[in-house]
Amino acid sequence: MGRDDAVNQSDRCGDADGGSAAPSRRKDARRNKETLLEAAATVFVTSGVDAPVRDIASRAGVGLGTLYRHFPTRADLIIGVYRHQVQACADAGPALLAAAPSPHDALRQWIDLFVDFLVTKHGLAAVLRSDQAGFAALHDHFLDRLLPVCAELLDAAVTAGEIRADIDALTLMRGVGNLCIGAESDPDYDARRLTRVLVDGLRRPH
Amino acid sequence: MGRDDAVNQSDRCGDADGGSAAPSRRKDARRNKETLLEAAATVFVTSGVDAPVRDIASRAGVGLGTLYRHFPTRADLIIGVYRHQVQACADAGPALLAAAPSPHDALRQWIDLFVDFLVTKHGLAAVLRSDQAGFAALHDHFLDRLLPVCAELLDAAVTAGEIRADIDALTLMRGVGNLCIGAESDPDYDARRLTRVLVDGLRRPH
DNA sequence: GACGATACGGAACATCGTTCCGCTTTGGCA
DNA sequence: TGCCAAAGCGGAACGATGTTCCGTATCGTC
């Protein structure tokens, strides 16, 4: 819990928007966006990513209209808050593959990293799984960044003959994400151990 | 999908309340309760277990007050609708243990049964996992009926030396339940296969 | 048939997401 | 510096949903 690795650092850089949209020309707009991200990050920790939108707006000291202009959906807000951590997790993949004694070991370590990230974000895993309209962007963002990494690790392990080949990266990631649901609020449920059992189950039966 | 086994039959017997509460002395009350259960079962199939309460009440042709009197929480309604199927799943455990070639095989088959049940009920797995207040009763009901069965199968497999001993029945059931979340609405996500991988992972490493 | 207990129905209230629009601020320009 | 159009802001208002409450209707009994 709370391992001090690259994935769980919460620093964000100055620019609130790491994406493709051009930052506003107006200073107040940029400041509000940044303020909203900070407020959201705080509220997410205490109330989870399902916290009422009003709570976030009021903590940021802005109106609802302002929040919705900068972040049309809750998914946008969540992406904004966790963008850098997701990227760090993605970056860790190739490094682990290079350093670990075997591809399966790298996969296991990488999934540990992913699980540590998810489990420390109240409700993130649940909303990541959500099929509700409006969360597609969140889903896509995670998949865009992490799926290729997972696929690379998986392929390497399959090529090395270490694991079975009938589970694709998408299914595995969703499974791991699902296993993390509720883990943050229940000390009796050990999502980390369970994901390791799952990854163990990938091993080629002989 | 839609396997015709004992667990997935949807018949209910005459008495709407299989639980401990004494049935009402009034005929209209008993009839309304039964009507509500039928309406809920129908609505759950089409709109999932998260369907608006009003939809169920209106389909049953009763007022909201009536619905809330008979089923104070959504969990009570869900329990009422699926009570018999849960019981059938519980009953299948000992039978499988007696018939299967090995305890681990029995466990695998029983979990297949459980997964088949969950996957065919839109949103059930998700709400089963929910930590929200009001769903504790649902959680407890499932655990009361199924946890002992799971524990028995797990113990037998451990005793037979087939699987590792560091995963308890509660964790396993929650993990399986979690793996089923969203499976009903996404053909690309194969919860059955994933749960088999998980159960495979339980095998004692040698 | 009368009467008390029980149950019914749905209006009313609370919460939350989302939209909309009149007002304010900002940045560029003369 | 002063002006102005564009951009942004705030929060009232609306719709959906869960939940409560109470006046009225119905049932079972005597």
PDB file of C-alpha atoms in Angstrom, chain B residues 21-111:
ATOM      1  CA  ALA B  21     -41.009 -12.410   7.524  1.00  0.00           C
ATOM      2  CA  ALA B  22     -44.554 -13.619   8.006  1.00  0.00           C
ATOM      3  CA  PRO B  23     -46.724 -13.112   4.912  1.00  0.00           C
ATOM      4  CA  SER B  24     -49.370 -10.466   5.239  1.00  0.00           C
ATOM      5  CA  ARG B  25     -52.855 -11.408   6.347  1.00  0.00           C
ATOM      6  CA  ARG B  26     -54.354  -9.326   3.538  1.00  0.00           C
ATOM      7  CA  LYS B  27     -54.883 -10.829   0.161  1.00  0.00           C
ATOM      8  CA  ASP B  28     -54.255  -7.605  -1.779  1.00  0.00           C
ATOM      9  CA  ALA B  29     -50.942  -7.143  -0.037  1.00  0.00           C
ATOM     10  CA  ARG B  30     -49.770 -10.632  -0.947  1.00  0.00           C
ATOM     11  CA  ARG B  31     -50.947 -10.192  -4.503  1.00  0.00           C
ATOM     12  CA  ASN B  32     -49.181  -6.854  -4.847  1.00  0.00           C
ATOM     13  CA  LYS B  33     -45.955  -8.300  -3.560  1.00  0.00           C
ATOM     14  CA  GLU B  34     -46.133 -11.104  -6.069  1.00  0.00           C
ATOM     15  CA  THR B  35     -47.022  -8.695  -8.871  1.00  0.00           C
ATOM     16  CA  LEU B  36     -44.095  -6.486  -7.942  1.00  0.00           C
ATOM     17  CA  LEU B  37     -41.698  -9.421  -8.064  1.00  0.00           C
ATOM     18  CA  GLU B  38     -42.933 -10.377 -11.514  1.00  0.00           C
ATOM     19  CA  ALA B  39     -42.690  -6.795 -12.740  1.00  0.00           C
ATOM     20  CA  ALA B  40     -39.211  -6.436 -11.286  1.00  0.00           C
ATOM     21  CA  ALA B  41     -38.060  -9.658 -12.903  1.00  0.00           C
ATOM     22  CA  THR B  42     -39.270  -8.418 -16.272  1.00  0.00           C
ATOM     23  CA  VAL B  43     -37.786  -4.960 -15.913  1.00  0.00           C
ATOM     24  CA  PHE B  44     -34.489  -6.357 -14.644  1.00  0.00           C
ATOM     25  CA  VAL B  45     -34.142  -8.357 -17.834  1.00  0.00           C
ATOM     26  CA  THR B  46     -34.741  -5.413 -20.130  1.00  0.00           C
ATOM     27  CA  SER B  47     -33.247  -2.535 -18.165  1.00  0.00           C
ATOM     28  CA  GLY B  48     -30.948  -4.229 -15.692  1.00  0.00           C
ATOM     29  CA  VAL B  49     -31.151  -4.286 -11.928  1.00  0.00           C
ATOM     30  CA  ASP B  50     -30.539  -0.545 -11.837  1.00  0.00           C
ATOM     31  CA  ALA B  51     -33.819   0.233 -13.535  1.00  0.00           C
ATOM     32  CA  PRO B  52     -35.736   3.198 -12.074  1.00  0.00           C
ATOM     33  CA  VAL B  53     -38.008   2.227  -9.221  1.00  0.00           C
ATOM     34  CA  ARG B  54     -40.884   4.002 -10.914  1.00  0.00           C
ATOM     35  CA  ASP B  55     -40.668   1.730 -13.921  1.00  0.00           C
ATOM     36  CA  ILE B  56     -41.158  -1.309 -11.749  1.00  0.00           C
ATOM     37  CA  ALA B  57     -44.011   0.205  -9.766  1.00  0.00           C
ATOM     38  CA  SER B  58     -45.798   1.378 -12.881  1.00  0.00           C
ATOM     39  CA  ARG B  59     -45.374  -1.927 -14.675  1.00  0.00           C
ATOM     40  CA  ALA B  60     -46.815  -3.622 -11.617  1.00  0.00           C
ATOM     41  CA  GLY B  61     -49.623  -1.086 -11.604  1.00  0.00           C
ATOM     42  CA  VAL B  62     -48.992  -0.011  -8.028  1.00  0.00           C
ATOM     43  CA  GLY B  63     -47.883   3.179  -6.336  1.00  0.00           C
ATOM     44  CA  LEU B  64     -44.414   3.945  -5.115  1.00  0.00           C
ATOM     45  CA  GLY B  65     -45.483   3.663  -1.531  1.00  0.00           C
ATOM     46  CA  THR B  66     -46.607   0.109  -2.114  1.00  0.00           C
ATOM     47  CA  LEU B  67     -43.327  -0.843  -3.664  1.00  0.00           C
ATOM     48  CA  TYR B  68     -41.343   0.690  -0.831  1.00  0.00           C
ATOM     49  CA  ARG B  69     -43.480  -0.957   1.825  1.00  0.00           C
ATOM     50  CA  HIS B  70     -42.853  -4.409   0.416  1.00  0.00           C
ATOM     51  CA  PHE B  71     -39.256  -3.816  -0.596  1.00  0.00           C
ATOM     52  CA  PRO B  72     -37.691  -1.040   1.471  1.00  0.00           C
ATOM     53  CA  THR B  73     -34.474  -1.202  -0.532  1.00  0.00           C
ATOM     54  CA  ARG B  74     -33.599  -2.216  -4.038  1.00  0.00           C
ATOM     55  CA  ALA B  75     -31.576  -5.019  -2.554  1.00  0.00           C
ATOM     56  CA  ASP B  76     -34.729  -6.576  -1.093  1.00  0.00           C
ATOM     57  CA  LEU B  77     -36.296  -6.566  -4.533  1.00  0.00           C
ATOM     58  CA  ILE B  78     -33.268  -8.155  -6.136  1.00  0.00           C
ATOM     59  CA  ILE B  79     -33.072 -10.763  -3.428  1.00  0.00           C
ATOM     60  CA  GLY B  80     -36.743 -11.549  -3.897  1.00  0.00           C
ATOM     61  CA  VAL B  81     -36.360 -11.974  -7.626  1.00  0.00           C
ATOM     62  CA  TYR B  82     -33.268 -14.163  -7.544  1.00  0.00           C
ATOM     63  CA  ARG B  83     -33.694 -15.969  -4.267  1.00  0.00           C
ATOM     64  CA  HIS B  84     -34.493 -19.316  -5.806  1.00  0.00           C
ATOM     65  CA  GLN B  85     -31.745 -19.207  -8.377  1.00  0.00           C
ATOM     66  CA  VAL B  86     -29.196 -18.413  -5.701  1.00  0.00           C
ATOM     67  CA  GLN B  87     -30.471 -21.310  -3.657  1.00  0.00           C
ATOM     68  CA  ALA B  88     -30.211 -23.610  -6.658  1.00  0.00           C
ATOM     69  CA  CYS B  89     -26.616 -22.573  -7.128  1.00  0.00           C
ATOM     70  CA  ALA B  90     -25.901 -23.275  -3.491  1.00  0.00           C
ATOM     71  CA  ASP B  91     -27.534 -26.674  -3.727  1.00  0.00           C
ATOM     72  CA  ALA B  92     -25.436 -27.568  -6.763  1.00  0.00           C
ATOM     73  CA  GLY B  93     -22.197 -27.371  -4.785  1.00  0.00           C
ATOM     74  CA  PRO B  94     -22.338 -30.616  -2.801  1.00  0.00           C
ATOM     75  CA  ALA B  95     -23.727 -32.450  -5.813  1.00  0.00           C
ATOM     76  CA  LEU B  96     -20.801 -31.379  -7.944  1.00  0.00           C
ATOM     77  CA  LEU B  97     -18.336 -32.290  -5.251  1.00  0.00           C
ATOM     78  CA  ALA B  98     -19.753 -35.780  -5.137  1.00  0.00           C
ATOM     79  CA  ALA B  99     -19.847 -36.227  -8.895  1.00  0.00           C
ATOM     80  CA  ALA B 100     -16.713 -34.510 -10.166  1.00  0.00           C
ATOM     81  CA  PRO B 101     -13.467 -36.453 -10.652  1.00  0.00           C
ATOM     82  CA  SER B 102     -11.619 -34.108  -8.296  1.00  0.00           C
ATOM     83  CA  PRO B 103     -12.391 -31.312  -5.838  1.00  0.00           C
ATOM     84  CA  HIS B 104     -10.654 -28.772  -8.051  1.00  0.00           C
ATOM     85  CA  ASP B 105     -12.806 -29.881 -10.939  1.00  0.00           C
ATOM     86  CA  ALA B 106     -15.914 -29.526  -8.823  1.00  0.00           C
ATOM     87  CA  LEU B 107     -14.823 -26.054  -7.807  1.00  0.00           C
ATOM     88  CA  ARG B 108     -14.274 -25.118 -11.421  1.00  0.00           C
ATOM     89  CA  GLN B 109     -17.668 -26.380 -12.463  1.00  0.00           C
ATOM     90  CA  TRP B 110     -19.416 -24.698  -9.580  1.00  0.00           C
ATOM     91  CA  ILE B 111     -17.801 -21.381 -10.379  1.00  0.00           C
TER      92      ILE B 111
END
